[in-house]
Short mmCIF file of C-alpha atoms in Angstrom, two decimals:
data_model
loop_
_atom_site.label_atom_id
_atom_site.label_comp_id
_atom_site.label_asym_id
_atom_site.label_seq_id
_atom_site.Cartn_x
_atom_site.Cartn_y
_atom_site.Cartn_z
CA MET A 10 0.00 0.00 0.00
CA LYS A 11 2.73 2.41 1.04
CA ALA A 12 4.88 1.51 -1.94
CA ARG A 13 1.96 2.12 -4.28
CA LEU A 14 1.36 5.55 -2.76
CA ALA A 15 5.03 6.39 -3.18
CA GLU A 16 4.78 5.49 -6.86
CA TRP A 17 2.25 8.28 -7.28
CA ILE A 18 4.00 10.80 -5.06
CA VAL A 19 7.19 10.74 -7.13
CA LEU A 20 5.13 12.15 -9.99
CA LEU A 21 4.67 15.39 -8.05
CA ARG A 22 7.34 18.02 -8.68
CA PRO A 23 8.19 20.80 -6.20
CA GLY A 24 6.07 23.38 -8.01
CA ASP A 25 3.13 20.98 -7.98
CA TRP A 26 3.13 21.00 -4.19
CA LEU A 27 3.14 24.79 -4.33
CA VAL A 28 0.17 24.84 -6.72
CA LEU A 29 -1.72 22.32 -4.56
CA ALA A 30 -1.07 24.37 -1.42
CA GLY A 31 -2.33 27.45 -3.24
CA ALA A 32 -5.43 25.58 -4.40
CA LEU A 33 -6.25 24.43 -0.88
CA LEU A 34 -5.68 27.96 0.37
CA VAL A 35 -8.21 29.24 -2.19
CA CYS A 36 -10.71 26.60 -0.96
CA VAL A 37 -10.31 27.57 2.69
CA LEU A 38 -10.29 31.33 2.08
CA SER A 39 -13.31 31.22 -0.20
CA ALA A 40 -15.22 29.14 2.35
CA LEU A 41 -14.31 31.54 5.13
CA THR A 42 -15.25 34.67 3.22
CA LEU A 43 -18.31 33.40 1.34
CA TRP A 44 -19.85 31.26 4.08
CA ARG A 45 -19.51 33.85 6.80
CA GLY A 46 -22.89 35.26 5.75
CA GLY A 47 -25.23 35.99 8.62
CA ALA A 48 -22.62 37.11 11.12
CA PRO A 49 -24.14 40.31 12.50
CA ASP A 50 -22.06 43.26 13.66
CA LYS A 51 -24.60 45.49 15.40
CA ALA A 52 -27.89 45.41 17.27
CA VAL A 53 -30.62 47.95 16.53
CA VAL A 54 -33.01 48.68 19.38
CA ARG A 55 -36.27 50.44 18.59
CA ALA A 56 -38.81 51.92 20.99
CA GLY A 57 -42.17 53.26 19.90
CA GLY A 58 -41.16 52.85 16.25
CA LYS A 59 -38.07 55.06 16.56
CA VAL A 60 -34.46 53.86 16.73
CA PHE A 61 -33.55 54.04 20.41
CA ALA A 62 -29.98 52.77 20.17
CA GLU A 63 -27.57 51.13 17.73
CA VAL A 64 -25.07 49.06 19.63
CA GLY A 65 -22.02 47.24 18.29
CA LEU A 66 -21.82 43.55 19.17
CA ALA A 67 -18.19 43.76 20.18
CA ARG A 68 -18.52 43.93 23.97
CA THR A 69 -20.89 42.91 26.73
CA GLN A 70 -23.35 45.51 27.89
CA VAL A 71 -26.96 46.04 28.97
CA VAL A 72 -29.36 48.50 27.35
CA GLU A 73 -32.43 49.55 29.31
CA VAL A 74 -35.28 50.77 27.14
CA PRO A 75 -38.27 52.60 28.67
CA GLY A 76 -41.70 51.81 27.19
CA PRO A 77 -45.37 52.34 28.10
CA LEU A 78 -45.40 49.32 30.47
CA GLY A 79 -41.98 49.72 32.03
CA VAL A 80 -38.35 49.02 31.27
CA THR A 81 -37.17 46.34 28.79
CA ARG A 82 -33.66 45.10 29.49
CA ILE A 83 -31.57 44.07 26.48
CA GLU A 84 -28.33 42.19 26.93
CA ILE A 85 -25.53 42.44 24.38
CA GLU A 86 -22.67 39.95 24.22
CA PRO A 87 -19.97 39.52 21.58
CA GLY A 88 -21.79 38.25 18.47
CA ARG A 89 -25.22 37.92 20.04
CA ALA A 90 -28.00 39.77 21.82
CA ARG A 91 -31.23 38.97 23.69
CA VAL A 92 -34.11 40.54 25.52
CA ALA A 93 -33.28 39.65 29.13
CA SER A 94 -36.48 40.91 30.70
CA ASP A 95 -39.64 42.66 29.59
CA PRO A 96 -42.75 43.83 31.42
CA GLY A 97 -45.07 42.41 28.72
CA PRO A 98 -47.63 39.73 29.68
CA ARG A 99 -46.63 36.91 27.31
CA GLN A 100 -42.84 37.24 27.23
CA TYR A 101 -42.50 36.10 23.60
CA CYS A 102 -39.45 38.27 22.97
CA VAL A 103 -37.72 37.03 26.12
CA ARG A 104 -38.39 33.39 25.33
CA GLN A 105 -36.84 33.79 21.88
CA GLY A 106 -33.49 33.67 23.65
CA TRP A 107 -30.22 34.72 22.08
CA LEU A 108 -30.33 36.15 18.57
CA THR A 109 -27.21 35.25 16.60
CA ARG A 110 -27.95 35.71 12.90
CA SER A 111 -28.09 38.93 10.96
CA GLY A 112 -31.72 39.84 10.28
CA ALA A 113 -33.05 38.11 13.40
CA VAL A 114 -35.71 40.18 15.24
CA ALA A 115 -37.25 39.94 18.69
CA ILE A 116 -40.35 42.10 19.22
CA CYS A 117 -41.86 43.01 22.57
CA ALA A 118 -45.09 44.39 21.16
CA PRO A 119 -46.86 45.37 24.39
CA ASN A 120 -43.95 47.53 25.45
CA GLN A 121 -43.33 48.73 21.86
CA VAL A 122 -39.69 47.62 21.91
CA SER A 123 -37.88 45.63 19.27
CA LEU A 124 -34.37 44.26 18.96
CA SER A 125 -32.89 43.35 15.60
CA LEU A 126 -29.44 42.29 14.46
CA ALA A 127 -27.92 43.90 11.38
CA GLY A 128 -24.75 43.84 9.30
CA GLY A 129 -23.00 41.08 7.40
CA ALA A 130 -24.94 39.46 4.60
CA ALA A 131 -28.52 39.10 5.80
CA ASP A 132 -30.23 36.37 3.77
CA TYR A 133 -33.66 37.13 5.19
CA ASP A 134 -35.20 38.65 8.29
CA SER A 135 -37.12 36.54 10.76
CA LEU A 136 -40.38 38.35 9.95
CA ASN A 137 -40.45 37.82 6.21
CA TYR A 138 -39.09 34.33 6.57
CA MET B 18 -25.50 10.65 -59.23
CA THR B 19 -22.78 13.12 -60.02
CA PRO B 20 -19.55 12.36 -58.27
CA SER B 21 -18.48 15.00 -55.84
CA THR B 22 -15.85 17.34 -57.18
CA ILE B 23 -14.61 18.23 -53.75
CA GLU B 24 -12.37 15.70 -52.16
CA ILE B 25 -11.08 16.29 -48.67
CA VAL B 26 -7.94 14.37 -47.96
CA PRO B 27 -7.29 14.07 -44.25
CA THR B 28 -3.68 14.63 -43.32
CA PRO B 29 -1.93 12.41 -40.77
CA ASP B 30 -2.34 15.33 -38.35
CA ASP B 31 -6.11 15.23 -38.82
CA ARG B 32 -6.19 11.52 -38.20
CA ARG B 33 -4.13 11.83 -35.05
CA ILE B 34 -6.32 14.60 -33.66
CA ALA B 35 -9.45 12.64 -34.50
CA ARG B 36 -8.09 9.57 -32.74
CA LEU B 37 -7.18 11.52 -29.61
CA ALA B 38 -10.48 13.37 -29.61
CA THR B 39 -12.25 10.01 -29.78
CA ALA B 40 -10.47 8.92 -26.62
CA ALA B 41 -11.58 12.13 -24.91
CA ILE B 42 -15.17 11.70 -26.11
CA VAL B 43 -15.30 8.13 -24.81
CA LEU B 44 -14.20 9.35 -21.39
CA THR B 45 -16.83 12.12 -21.47
CA VAL B 46 -19.62 9.69 -22.27
CA ALA B 47 -18.41 7.17 -19.69
CA GLU B 48 -18.22 9.89 -17.09
CA ALA B 49 -21.81 10.95 -17.76
CA ALA B 50 -22.89 7.63 -16.25
CA ILE B 51 -21.34 8.47 -12.87
CA PRO B 52 -23.95 9.80 -10.47
CA LEU B 53 -22.87 13.12 -8.97
CA PRO B 54 -24.24 15.07 -6.03
CA LEU B 55 -24.12 18.54 -7.53
CA PRO B 56 -24.50 19.80 -11.11
CA GLY B 57 -21.19 21.20 -12.28
CA VAL B 58 -19.03 18.94 -10.13
CA LYS B 59 -17.50 16.36 -12.48
CA PRO B 60 -14.20 14.52 -12.50
CA GLY B 61 -13.43 15.76 -16.02
CA LEU B 62 -11.59 12.60 -16.99
CA ALA B 63 -11.36 13.74 -20.61
CA ASN B 64 -8.91 16.39 -19.46
CA ILE B 65 -6.35 13.63 -18.94
CA VAL B 66 -6.30 13.31 -22.72
CA THR B 67 -6.02 17.09 -23.13
CA LEU B 68 -3.03 17.17 -20.75
CA ILE B 69 -1.23 14.41 -22.60
CA VAL B 70 -1.89 16.01 -25.98
CA LEU B 71 -0.61 19.32 -24.64
CA ALA B 72 2.59 17.74 -23.39
CA ARG B 73 3.25 15.62 -26.50
CA TRP B 74 1.96 17.69 -29.41
CA GLY B 75 1.50 21.22 -28.14
CA TRP B 76 -1.22 23.71 -27.44
CA ARG B 77 -2.81 23.86 -30.91
CA ASP B 78 -3.62 20.15 -30.89
CA ALA B 79 -4.86 20.37 -27.30
CA VAL B 80 -7.32 23.08 -28.35
CA TRP B 81 -8.56 20.94 -31.23
CA VAL B 82 -9.01 17.86 -29.08
CA ALA B 83 -10.68 19.71 -26.21
CA LEU B 84 -13.14 21.61 -28.41
CA LEU B 85 -13.99 18.59 -30.56
CA ARG B 86 -14.61 16.74 -27.32
CA VAL B 87 -16.99 19.46 -26.06
CA PHE B 88 -19.00 19.52 -29.29
CA ALA B 89 -19.10 15.81 -30.06
CA GLY B 90 -19.51 14.79 -26.42
CA SER B 91 -22.54 17.03 -25.91
CA LEU B 92 -23.94 15.91 -29.25
CA LEU B 93 -23.78 12.30 -28.11
CA LEU B 94 -25.33 13.10 -24.73
CA GLY B 95 -28.14 15.16 -26.27
CA GLN B 96 -26.83 18.29 -24.61
CA LEU B 97 -25.75 20.27 -27.67
CA PHE B 98 -26.70 23.97 -27.25
CA ALA B 99 -28.31 23.22 -23.88
CA PRO B 100 -27.13 25.42 -20.97
CA GLY B 101 -24.75 22.69 -19.82
CA PHE B 102 -23.05 22.76 -23.20
CA PHE B 103 -22.35 26.49 -22.99
CA LEU B 104 -21.05 26.13 -19.45
CA SER B 105 -18.78 23.34 -20.61
CA LEU B 106 -17.61 25.42 -23.58
CA ALA B 107 -16.90 28.47 -21.41
CA GLY B 108 -15.00 26.33 -18.95
CA SER B 109 -12.98 24.65 -21.69
CA LEU B 110 -12.05 27.94 -23.35
CA ALA B 111 -10.93 29.38 -20.02
CA SER B 112 -8.87 26.34 -19.13
CA LEU B 113 -7.30 26.15 -22.61
CA ALA B 114 -6.26 29.79 -22.30
CA THR B 115 -4.78 29.02 -18.88
CA LEU B 116 -2.97 25.96 -20.19
CA GLY B 117 -1.55 28.08 -23.00
CA LEU B 118 0.07 30.31 -20.40
CA ALA B 119 0.90 27.66 -17.80
CA MET B 120 2.71 25.38 -20.26
CA HIS B 121 5.55 27.92 -20.31
CA LEU B 122 6.22 27.34 -16.61
CA PRO B 123 9.56 25.58 -16.10
CA ARG B 124 8.97 21.85 -16.63
CA ARG B 125 11.56 20.91 -14.07
CA TRP B 126 9.42 22.39 -11.30
CA PHE B 127 5.87 22.23 -12.60
CA GLY B 128 4.55 18.90 -13.86
CA PRO B 129 1.18 17.78 -15.25
CA VAL B 130 -0.40 18.08 -11.81
CA SER B 131 0.20 21.84 -11.74
CA LEU B 132 -1.25 22.24 -15.22
CA SER B 133 -4.22 20.06 -14.30
CA VAL B 134 -5.06 21.94 -11.11
CA LEU B 135 -4.67 25.35 -12.76
CA ALA B 136 -6.82 24.27 -15.70
CA ALA B 137 -9.48 22.90 -13.35
CA PHE B 138 -9.64 26.21 -11.51
CA ALA B 139 -9.85 28.10 -14.81
CA HIS B 140 -12.65 25.74 -15.83
CA ILE B 141 -14.80 26.50 -12.80
CA GLY B 142 -13.91 30.17 -13.19
CA GLY B 143 -15.14 30.29 -16.78
CA GLN B 144 -18.28 28.38 -15.88
CA LEU B 145 -19.09 30.60 -12.92
CA VAL B 146 -18.61 33.79 -14.91
CA LEU B 147 -20.97 32.55 -17.61
CA ALA B 148 -23.46 31.26 -15.03
CA ARG B 149 -23.41 34.57 -13.18
CA LEU B 150 -23.84 36.61 -16.37
CA TRP B 151 -26.42 34.48 -18.05
CA LEU B 152 -28.06 31.60 -16.16
CA VAL B 153 -28.23 32.82 -12.55
CA PRO B 154 -27.90 36.61 -12.61
CA HIS B 155 -27.46 36.78 -8.85
CA ASP B 156 -24.43 36.65 -6.59
CA GLY B 157 -25.90 33.54 -4.97
CA VAL B 158 -23.97 31.34 -7.43
CA PHE B 159 -20.76 32.35 -5.70
CA TYR B 160 -22.04 30.65 -2.55
CA LEU B 161 -20.97 27.37 -4.18
CA VAL B 162 -17.44 28.54 -4.99
CA PRO B 163 -15.81 26.70 -2.06
CA VAL B 164 -17.41 23.41 -3.15
CA PHE B 165 -16.30 23.89 -6.75
CA ALA B 166 -12.83 24.93 -5.65
CA LEU B 167 -12.44 21.81 -3.54
CA ALA B 168 -13.68 19.64 -6.43
CA ALA B 169 -11.23 21.38 -8.79
CA THR B 170 -8.37 20.71 -6.38
CA VAL B 171 -9.19 17.04 -5.87
CA PHE B 172 -10.05 16.16 -9.47
CA GLY B 173 -7.24 18.36 -10.80
CA LEU B 174 -4.80 16.40 -8.65
CA VAL B 175 -6.21 13.01 -9.65
CA ASN B 176 -6.33 13.80 -13.38
CA GLY B 177 -2.86 15.31 -13.28
CA LEU B 178 -1.46 12.25 -11.52
CA VAL B 179 -3.06 9.90 -14.02
CA ALA B 180 -1.74 11.96 -16.93
CA ALA B 181 1.75 12.04 -15.39
CA ARG B 182 1.62 8.29 -14.80
CA LEU B 183 0.57 7.56 -18.36
CA MET B 184 3.32 9.77 -19.75
CA SER B 185 6.01 8.35 -17.47
CA GLY B 186 5.43 4.89 -18.91
CA PRO B 187 6.86 3.67 -22.23
CA ALA B 188 6.02 6.22 -24.91
CA SER B 189 6.21 3.83 -27.85
CA ASP B 190 2.60 2.62 -27.67
CA LYS B 191 1.29 6.16 -28.20
CA ALA B 192 3.21 7.17 -31.28
#
C-alpha cells in the first residue's frame, strides 16, 4: 500500500506542491469569506417605532429601554444579543433567547420595543421568513 | 448521381487529432454515467487526454481535441446547445487559455499536476462567470465557490497524476 502511494507521489514536482497548497488555500479562504454570511455586527433597538440605540456587538453591555409598560432590558454579548427581561404579559421576545444571525428580530409588542441584528450578509429577516 | 468534385484528404495530423479526440469523447460519455451530487461537479476525466496532448503535441492540438470533445460529447449526450453545453464550452475555453500560459512554466518544477489543477480552476472560473452573467444573474452562485474549488483541487490532482503516470510509462505505444 505504502509503496503504491510512493509510486504516485514521485510524480509530483516541487512546483506541484506549491500549486496544490495554493489551491487548498483558495478553498479555505473562499469558504471563510463566502460562508460567513449571517454574522451580524450590530444590534438595533427600537422603541415606539423610533431607533432608540444602535449598539455594536463587540462587547458585553446592557441596554435599558423605557416603554409604556416599564423598562425592557436588552443584553448584548460579543456576536449575540437577547431581551433579558420585559414587562409584557406573554414574554414572547424574552423566550426567543439569544439572537445570533443577521436579520433576526425579537419584538416586545406590548412595550413597543424591538431588537434586531444587522450587518454582514442578511439572507432574510425573521419576519419575512 | 454526379460524383463529388470536392475531395477532402485528411492529413496524418487530422487523423491523429481525431483519434485523440475520440479517446476524450469516450471518457466524457463514460463519465456521464457516474452519479454526482451537484451539477457542475465532475471529475473531467477527458482532461487527462487534453493534458497528454498538450505535453506531446503542443497547445494547438490540445485546443482541437478539447473543443472537438466538447461539441461531439454534448452531441452524443443530447446536450448540444443546452445550458450545460455552454457552461462546458466556457470552462474549456478558459482552461485552454490558462494551459496556453501555464505550459511555459519551467517543466523541471511544474509537472502535469500543476497544469491540471490550474486548468481545473480556470474551468470552474469560466463556468461561474458565464453562469453569473447568463443563467443565474445573482451573486448567490458564488455561494458554491468553495465546493467547486475543492472539487477542482481534488479532481485536478487526480487527473494530473493519471496523466503524469501515463506519460512516465513507455512512450512507444502512443506514437
